[in-house]
mmCIF file of C-alpha atoms in Angstrom:
data_model
loop_
_atom_site.group_PDB
_atom_site.id
_atom_site.type_symbol
_atom_site.label_atom_id
_atom_site.label_comp_id
_atom_site.label_asym_id
_atom_site.label_seq_id
_atom_site.Cartn_x
_atom_site.Cartn_y
_atom_site.Cartn_z
ATOM 1 C CA MET P 15 -122.530 -149.355 81.477
ATOM 2 C CA GLU P 16 -119.035 -147.822 81.666
ATOM 3 C CA GLN P 17 -116.384 -149.058 79.394
ATOM 4 C CA ALA P 18 -112.697 -148.540 79.032
ATOM 5 C CA GLY P 19 -110.291 -149.234 76.257
ATOM 6 C CA SER P 20 -107.360 -151.638 76.355
ATOM 7 C CA LEU P 21 -104.926 -149.350 77.813
ATOM 8 C CA GLY P 22 -101.694 -149.756 79.620
ATOM 9 C CA THR P 23 -101.178 -149.333 83.423
ATOM 10 C CA HIS P 24 -99.219 -146.819 85.230
ATOM 11 C CA GLY P 25 -99.323 -146.555 89.203
ATOM 12 C CA SER P 26 -98.481 -144.341 91.967
ATOM 13 C CA THR P 27 -99.339 -144.217 95.810
ATOM 14 C CA GLY P 28 -99.194 -141.691 98.524
ATOM 15 C CA HIS P 29 -99.815 -141.408 102.242
ATOM 16 C CA GLY P 30 -101.756 -138.738 103.920
ATOM 17 C CA ALA P 31 -99.917 -136.491 106.476
ATOM 18 C CA PRO P 32 -100.947 -137.067 110.075
ATOM 19 C CA ASP P 33 -103.464 -134.406 111.376
ATOM 20 C CA THR P 34 -101.238 -133.173 114.234
ATOM 21 C CA ARG P 35 -102.539 -130.114 115.825
ATOM 22 C CA THR P 36 -100.679 -127.716 118.267
ATOM 23 C CA ALA P 37 -102.512 -127.262 121.535
ATOM 24 C CA ALA P 38 -104.161 -123.927 122.085
ATOM 25 C CA VAL P 39 -102.569 -121.849 124.904
ATOM 26 C CA ARG P 40 -105.062 -120.728 127.358
ATOM 27 C CA VAL P 41 -104.418 -117.211 128.637
ATOM 28 C CA PRO P 42 -106.242 -115.776 131.749
ATOM 29 C CA ALA P 43 -108.060 -112.685 131.173
ATOM 30 C CA GLN P 44 -106.215 -109.433 131.765
ATOM 31 C CA SER P 45 -102.963 -111.317 132.240
ATOM 32 C CA ARG P 46 -99.750 -110.408 130.356
ATOM 33 C CA VAL P 47 -97.773 -113.326 128.916
ATOM 34 C CA PRO P 48 -94.059 -112.801 129.566
ATOM 35 C CA GLU P 49 -92.184 -111.887 126.259
ATOM 36 C CA ARG P 50 -89.995 -115.103 126.510
ATOM 37 C CA ARG P 51 -93.090 -117.302 126.488
ATOM 38 C CA ARG P 52 -94.637 -115.590 123.622
ATOM 39 C CA GLU P 53 -91.490 -116.090 121.625
ATOM 40 C CA ARG P 54 -91.173 -119.756 122.636
ATOM 41 C CA GLU P 55 -94.818 -120.259 121.266
ATOM 42 C CA ARG P 56 -93.950 -118.597 118.105
ATOM 43 C CA ASP P 57 -91.045 -120.799 117.670
ATOM 44 C CA VAL P 58 -93.130 -123.933 118.262
ATOM 45 C CA ALA P 59 -95.742 -122.884 115.813
ATOM 46 C CA GLY P 60 -93.221 -121.978 113.154
ATOM 47 C CA GLY P 61 -91.322 -125.254 113.592
ATOM 48 C CA ALA P 62 -94.705 -127.203 113.114
ATOM 49 C CA SER P 63 -95.505 -125.266 109.892
ATOM 50 C CA ALA P 64 -92.016 -125.829 108.528
ATOM 51 C CA ALA P 65 -92.031 -129.631 109.245
ATOM 52 C CA GLY P 66 -95.360 -129.826 107.486
ATOM 53 C CA VAL P 67 -97.485 -130.669 110.391
ATOM 54 C CA ALA P 68 -101.108 -129.741 109.716
ATOM 55 C CA VAL P 69 -102.276 -126.985 112.008
ATOM 56 C CA ARG P 70 -105.663 -125.515 112.555
ATOM 57 C CA GLY P 71 -106.872 -123.799 109.343
ATOM 58 C CA GLU P 72 -104.570 -125.706 106.912
ATOM 59 C CA HIS P 73 -106.049 -128.068 104.365
ATOM 60 C CA THR P 74 -103.971 -130.902 103.464
ATOM 61 C CA HIS P 75 -106.247 -133.118 101.449
ATOM 62 C CA SER P 76 -104.324 -136.181 102.410
ATOM 63 C CA GLU P 77 -101.311 -134.953 100.206
ATOM 64 C CA VAL P 78 -97.828 -135.904 101.332
ATOM 65 C CA PRO P 79 -96.135 -132.771 102.594
ATOM 66 C CA LEU P 80 -93.106 -131.806 100.573
ATOM 67 C CA PRO P 81 -89.962 -131.118 102.747
ATOM 68 C CA SER P 82 -88.734 -127.512 102.681
ATOM 69 C CA PRO P 83 -85.338 -127.221 100.834
ATOM 70 C CA SER P 84 -84.083 -125.083 103.776
ATOM 71 C CA VAL P 85 -85.136 -127.554 106.555
ATOM 72 C CA ARG P 86 -83.400 -130.828 107.029
ATOM 73 C CA PRO P 87 -83.404 -133.137 109.974
ATOM 74 C CA PRO P 88 -80.249 -133.749 111.900
ATOM 75 C CA ALA P 89 -78.063 -136.467 110.371
ATOM 76 C CA GLU P 90 -78.744 -138.812 113.250
ATOM 77 C CA ASN P 91 -82.551 -138.466 112.764
ATOM 78 C CA ARG P 92 -82.544 -138.979 109.007
ATOM 79 C CA PRO P 93 -83.902 -142.285 107.762
ATOM 80 C CA SER P 94 -81.320 -144.687 106.002
ATOM 81 C CA ARG P 95 -81.717 -145.252 102.178
ATOM 82 C CA THR P 96 -83.440 -148.507 102.784
ATOM 83 C CA GLU P 97 -85.828 -146.950 105.187
ATOM 84 C CA SER P 98 -86.753 -144.009 102.892
ATOM 85 C CA ALA P 99 -90.082 -143.917 101.381
ATOM 86 C CA ARG P 100 -90.507 -144.177 97.643
ATOM 87 C CA PRO P 101 -90.219 -141.110 95.481
ATOM 88 C CA VAL P 102 -93.322 -139.182 95.413
ATOM 89 C CA VAL P 103 -94.697 -138.771 91.681
ATOM 90 C CA GLN P 104 -95.802 -135.343 90.903
ATOM 91 C CA ARG P 105 -99.349 -134.860 89.880
ATOM 92 C CA ALA P 106 -98.391 -132.909 86.816
ATOM 93 C CA SER P 107 -96.046 -135.970 85.711
ATOM 94 C CA VAL P 108 -98.892 -138.346 86.258
ATOM 95 C CA ARG P 109 -101.407 -136.343 84.430
ATOM 96 C CA GLY P 110 -99.043 -135.897 81.500
ATOM 97 C CA GLN P 111 -98.536 -139.731 81.288
ATOM 98 C CA ILE P 112 -102.223 -140.398 81.479
ATOM 99 C CA LEU P 113 -102.865 -137.615 78.875
ATOM 100 C CA ALA P 114 -100.322 -139.162 76.355
ATOM 101 C CA ALA P 115 -101.792 -142.655 76.901
ATOM 102 C CA LEU P 116 -105.315 -141.323 76.238
ATOM 103 C CA ARG P 117 -104.213 -139.739 73.014
ATOM 104 C CA THR P 118 -102.619 -142.963 72.003
ATOM 105 C CA ALA P 119 -105.746 -144.807 72.716
ATOM 106 C CA LEU P 120 -107.872 -142.276 70.691
ATOM 107 C CA VAL P 121 -105.444 -142.823 67.569
ATOM 108 C CA GLN P 122 -105.575 -146.584 68.009
ATOM 109 C CA GLY P 123 -109.248 -146.669 68.396
ATOM 110 C CA ASP P 124 -109.117 -148.166 71.797
ATOM 111 C CA LEU P 125 -111.469 -145.251 72.941
ATOM 112 C CA ALA P 126 -114.401 -145.768 70.460
ATOM 113 C CA PRO P 127 -116.378 -142.749 69.260
ATOM 114 C CA GLY P 128 -119.736 -142.337 70.837
ATOM 115 C CA GLU P 129 -118.764 -144.343 73.945
ATOM 116 C CA VAL P 130 -118.743 -142.963 77.518
ATOM 117 C CA TYR P 131 -115.910 -143.562 79.759
ATOM 118 C CA SER P 132 -115.650 -142.629 83.437
ATOM 119 C CA ALA P 133 -112.547 -141.335 85.251
ATOM 120 C CA PRO P 134 -112.791 -143.986 88.084
ATOM 121 C CA VAL P 135 -112.901 -146.912 85.786
ATOM 122 C CA LEU P 136 -110.036 -145.631 83.628
ATOM 123 C CA GLY P 137 -108.080 -144.694 86.847
ATOM 124 C CA GLU P 138 -108.425 -148.299 88.028
ATOM 125 C CA ARG P 139 -107.150 -149.406 84.580
ATOM 126 C CA PHE P 140 -103.979 -147.215 84.994
ATOM 127 C CA GLY P 141 -103.552 -147.817 88.644
ATOM 128 C CA VAL P 142 -104.182 -144.224 89.615
ATOM 129 C CA SER P 143 -106.834 -142.182 91.348
ATOM 130 C CA ALA P 144 -109.552 -140.626 89.312
ATOM 131 C CA THR P 145 -108.190 -137.187 89.718
ATOM 132 C CA PRO P 146 -105.291 -137.281 87.087
ATOM 133 C CA VAL P 147 -107.537 -139.081 84.707
ATOM 134 C CA ARG P 148 -110.294 -136.552 85.040
ATOM 135 C CA GLU P 149 -107.788 -133.638 84.588
ATOM 136 C CA ALA P 150 -106.422 -135.442 81.412
ATOM 137 C CA MET P 151 -109.933 -136.048 80.119
ATOM 138 C CA GLN P 152 -110.866 -132.269 80.651
ATOM 139 C CA GLN P 153 -107.678 -131.278 78.593
ATOM 140 C CA LEU P 154 -109.092 -133.717 75.802
ATOM 141 C CA ALA P 155 -112.414 -131.936 76.125
ATOM 142 C CA LEU P 156 -110.760 -128.630 75.475
ATOM 143 C CA GLU P 157 -109.177 -130.109 72.406
ATOM 144 C CA GLY P 158 -112.602 -131.507 71.021
ATOM 145 C CA ALA P 159 -111.795 -135.155 71.440
ATOM 146 C CA VAL P 160 -114.343 -135.855 74.158
ATOM 147 C CA GLU P 161 -117.364 -134.031 75.624
ATOM 148 C CA VAL P 162 -118.531 -134.129 79.295
ATOM 149 C CA VAL P 163 -121.457 -136.161 80.319
ATOM 150 C CA PRO P 164 -122.771 -134.986 83.650
ATOM 151 C CA ASN P 165 -122.749 -137.725 86.383
ATOM 152 C CA ARG P 166 -121.350 -140.323 84.016
ATOM 153 C CA GLY P 167 -117.978 -139.403 82.533
ATOM 154 C CA PHE P 168 -116.646 -138.346 79.058
ATOM 155 C CA ARG P 169 -118.005 -139.360 75.567
ATOM 156 C CA VAL P 170 -115.601 -139.703 72.769
ATOM 157 C CA VAL P 171 -116.807 -137.243 69.995
ATOM 158 C CA ARG P 172 -118.173 -138.600 66.831
ATOM 159 C CA ARG P 173 -116.838 -137.062 63.615
ATOM 160 C CA GLY P 174 -117.117 -137.814 59.879
ATOM 161 C CA THR P 175 -115.661 -137.079 56.590
ATOM 162 C CA ARG P 176 -116.963 -133.486 56.564
ATOM 163 C CA GLU P 177 -114.948 -132.537 59.609
ATOM 164 C CA LEU P 178 -111.850 -134.191 58.335
ATOM 165 C CA ALA P 179 -112.274 -132.308 55.087
ATOM 166 C CA GLU P 180 -112.740 -129.022 56.981
ATOM 167 C CA LEU P 181 -109.422 -129.676 59.017
ATOM 168 C CA ALA P 182 -107.558 -130.293 55.952
ATOM 169 C CA GLU P 183 -108.786 -126.959 54.269
ATOM 170 C CA ILE P 184 -107.849 -124.994 57.614
ATOM 171 C CA ARG P 185 -104.377 -126.648 57.723
ATOM 172 C CA ALA P 186 -103.766 -125.898 54.054
ATOM 173 C CA LEU P 187 -104.674 -122.168 54.533
ATOM 174 C CA ILE P 188 -102.311 -121.944 57.227
ATOM 175 C CA GLU P 189 -99.287 -124.068 56.273
ATOM 176 C CA VAL P 190 -99.096 -123.770 52.539
ATOM 177 C CA PRO P 191 -98.243 -120.110 52.601
ATOM 178 C CA VAL P 192 -95.813 -120.592 55.430
ATOM 179 C CA MET P 193 -94.007 -123.394 53.544
ATOM 180 C CA LEU P 194 -93.820 -121.509 50.385
ATOM 181 C CA ARG P 195 -92.252 -118.630 52.129
ATOM 182 C CA LEU P 196 -89.757 -120.875 53.918
ATOM 183 C CA ALA P 197 -88.816 -122.556 50.577
ATOM 184 C CA ARG P 198 -87.622 -119.144 49.346
ATOM 185 C CA THR P 199 -85.652 -118.296 52.469
ATOM 186 C CA VAL P 200 -84.400 -121.387 54.137
ATOM 187 C CA THR P 201 -81.099 -122.720 52.966
ATOM 188 C CA ALA P 202 -80.767 -126.273 51.507
ATOM 189 C CA ALA P 203 -78.315 -127.190 54.222
ATOM 190 C CA ARG P 204 -80.961 -126.249 56.934
ATOM 191 C CA TRP P 205 -83.630 -128.344 55.131
ATOM 192 C CA ALA P 206 -81.283 -131.337 54.969
ATOM 193 C CA GLU P 207 -80.998 -131.374 58.768
ATOM 194 C CA LEU P 208 -84.613 -132.592 58.798
ATOM 195 C CA ARG P 209 -83.967 -135.782 56.937
ATOM 196 C CA PRO P 210 -83.753 -137.826 60.055
ATOM 197 C CA LEU P 211 -87.239 -136.732 61.110
ATOM 198 C CA ALA P 212 -88.662 -137.646 57.479
ATOM 199 C CA GLU P 213 -86.728 -141.027 57.735
ATOM 200 C CA ALA P 214 -88.340 -141.644 61.171
ATOM 201 C CA THR P 215 -91.697 -141.260 59.694
ATOM 202 C CA VAL P 216 -90.920 -143.935 56.975
ATOM 203 C CA ARG P 217 -89.688 -146.334 59.629
ATOM 204 C CA ALA P 218 -92.625 -145.830 61.936
ATOM 205 C CA ALA P 219 -95.078 -146.300 58.859
ATOM 206 C CA SER P 220 -93.381 -149.641 58.061
ATOM 207 C CA THR P 221 -94.171 -151.001 61.549
ATOM 208 C CA GLY P 222 -98.088 -150.164 60.934
ATOM 209 C CA CYS P 223 -98.307 -148.706 64.353
ATOM 210 C CA ARG P 224 -100.588 -145.823 64.014
ATOM 211 C CA ALA P 225 -99.806 -144.309 67.373
ATOM 212 C CA THR P 226 -96.202 -144.307 66.665
ATOM 213 C CA TYR P 227 -96.582 -142.994 63.168
ATOM 214 C CA ALA P 228 -98.855 -140.167 64.458
ATOM 215 C CA GLU P 229 -96.160 -138.973 66.880
ATOM 216 C CA CYS P 230 -93.378 -139.072 64.167
ATOM 217 C CA ASP P 231 -95.695 -137.430 61.562
ATOM 218 C CA ARG P 232 -96.420 -134.357 63.967
ATOM 219 C CA ALA P 233 -92.666 -134.149 64.899
ATOM 220 C CA PHE P 234 -91.833 -133.738 61.247
ATOM 221 C CA HIS P 235 -94.460 -131.114 60.600
ATOM 222 C CA ARG P 236 -93.593 -129.267 63.831
ATOM 223 C CA ALA P 237 -89.858 -129.101 62.944
ATOM 224 C CA VAL P 238 -90.750 -127.675 59.334
ATOM 225 C CA LEU P 239 -93.092 -124.990 60.701
ATOM 226 C CA GLY P 240 -90.651 -124.231 63.627
ATOM 227 C CA LEU P 241 -88.349 -122.723 61.058
ATOM 228 C CA ALA P 242 -90.770 -119.902 60.669
ATOM 229 C CA GLY P 243 -90.061 -118.851 64.230
ATOM 230 C CA ASN P 244 -93.676 -118.326 65.290
ATOM 231 C CA ASP P 245 -94.585 -120.466 68.220
ATOM 232 C CA GLN P 246 -98.165 -119.638 68.218
ATOM 233 C CA LEU P 247 -98.339 -120.864 64.628
ATOM 234 C CA VAL P 248 -96.658 -124.029 65.642
ATOM 235 C CA GLN P 249 -99.085 -124.627 68.433
ATOM 236 C CA ILE P 250 -102.311 -124.035 66.378
ATOM 237 C CA ALA P 251 -100.973 -126.221 63.521
ATOM 238 C CA GLU P 252 -100.209 -128.982 65.981
ATOM 239 C CA ASP P 253 -103.717 -128.875 67.424
ATOM 240 C CA LEU P 254 -105.318 -129.138 63.945
ATOM 241 C CA HIS P 255 -102.890 -131.985 62.990
ATOM 242 C CA ARG P 256 -103.813 -133.949 66.066
ATOM 243 C CA ARG P 257 -107.512 -133.662 65.517
ATOM 244 C CA ALA P 258 -107.093 -134.722 61.824
ATOM 245 C CA GLN P 259 -105.450 -138.044 63.241
ATOM 246 C CA TRP P 260 -108.513 -139.188 65.203
ATOM 247 C CA PRO P 261 -110.427 -142.041 63.693
ATOM 248 C CA LEU P 262 -113.730 -141.504 61.917
ATOM 249 C CA VAL P 263 -116.977 -142.791 63.075
ATOM 250 C CA GLY P 264 -118.561 -145.386 60.907
ATOM 251 C CA GLY P 265 -115.403 -146.002 59.003
ATOM 252 C CA PRO P 266 -112.097 -147.774 59.573
ATOM 253 C CA VAL P 267 -110.203 -147.051 62.724
ATOM 254 C CA SER P 268 -107.402 -145.515 60.818
ATOM 255 C CA ARG P 269 -105.531 -145.861 57.517
ATOM 256 C CA GLY P 270 -103.780 -149.080 56.889
ATOM 257 C CA ARG P 271 -99.941 -149.891 56.735
ATOM 258 C CA ALA P 272 -99.878 -149.104 52.975
ATOM 259 C CA ASP P 273 -101.534 -145.740 53.414
ATOM 260 C CA LEU P 274 -99.060 -144.809 56.172
ATOM 261 C CA VAL P 275 -96.107 -145.764 53.993
ATOM 262 C CA ALA P 276 -97.419 -143.552 51.185
ATOM 263 C CA ASP P 277 -98.026 -140.785 53.593
ATOM 264 C CA ALA P 278 -94.483 -140.988 54.855
ATOM 265 C CA ALA P 279 -93.018 -141.043 51.304
ATOM 266 C CA GLU P 280 -94.746 -137.658 50.744
ATOM 267 C CA HIS P 281 -92.579 -136.331 53.730
ATOM 268 C CA THR P 282 -89.308 -137.235 51.678
ATOM 269 C CA ALA P 283 -90.632 -135.854 48.405
ATOM 270 C CA LEU P 284 -91.691 -132.615 50.157
ATOM 271 C CA LEU P 285 -88.291 -132.246 51.679
ATOM 272 C CA GLU P 286 -86.491 -132.786 48.418
ATOM 273 C CA ALA P 287 -88.873 -130.082 46.814
ATOM 274 C CA LEU P 288 -88.038 -127.613 49.534
ATOM 275 C CA ILE P 289 -84.282 -128.151 49.249
ATOM 276 C CA VAL P 290 -84.297 -127.329 45.476
ATOM 277 C CA GLN P 291 -86.936 -124.632 45.926
ATOM 278 C CA ASP P 292 -89.536 -126.094 43.755
ATOM 279 C CA LEU P 293 -92.392 -123.952 44.816
ATOM 280 C CA GLN P 294 -95.080 -125.542 42.474
ATOM 281 C CA VAL P 295 -94.206 -129.064 43.760
ATOM 282 C CA VAL P 296 -94.256 -127.962 47.306
ATOM 283 C CA GLN P 297 -97.729 -126.480 47.050
ATOM 284 C CA SER P 298 -99.150 -129.554 45.362
ATOM 285 C CA LEU P 299 -97.523 -131.971 47.804
ATOM 286 C CA VAL P 300 -98.711 -130.048 50.839
ATOM 287 C CA ARG P 301 -102.235 -129.884 49.805
ATOM 288 C CA GLU P 302 -102.338 -133.416 48.738
ATOM 289 C CA HIS P 303 -100.670 -134.470 52.018
ATOM 290 C CA PHE P 304 -103.352 -132.595 54.139
ATOM 291 C CA THR P 305 -106.195 -134.337 52.318
ATOM 292 C CA GLY P 306 -104.929 -137.720 53.452
ATOM 293 C CA ALA P 307 -103.490 -136.767 56.793
#
């Protein structure tokens, strides 16, 4: 039986384009069409294509045709503001919103490990078609959060303490050397600019909202590593960090409020150690932080 977590709803609608086809011009055999007639036929065909009218051989897939920036109807034929259709929501935007909501549901435990969820059912929850949900789920599959179950949907991957420990080890191998190098080269004033991000993690932790804290936690680490100027490093570290935030199977959904507050306090302590260039404290704090992240 397909299940879905307690997710919020987002909706968008669209209308298919009318399938208007230009009539084929029958030309008698061995007759020559006057040049003016051929030009008129080319103008008609070009106008239909520019207006977004479906012609033979074009696949519209019931998508709303986007108006060409260079083609606008005369002022007297344009619909008024009250008559205009609602703005079309771009598919990439819908997919991004659904992906963000699904990631939040993973952190919150609304998508339970081992359970199978179908795109149509989740799409109904969100008020959208199954397509953007399926695309978002496929992205989560690439990230290792879910796996494809043929003819059923997507199963949330089960993971245990061993995988969490492996992620912590990899993160430490990548980030500890970088932070030690940054501690030697980045000025105290530059580190101080990250205080608002560290304070944001403290505020998020005090609310006890795991999803909010997860976003602030990644934002702080992303800003620290961003000082290295290596975009690939930041991207890889972000992916590992996100995986480390997924709930464990057979255990609590996530750390409680007290654990989040303690984790956020480590951000402040780490920042202070970076400012004074205390490399030993930096190394110790980063390793401990990863084992609990």
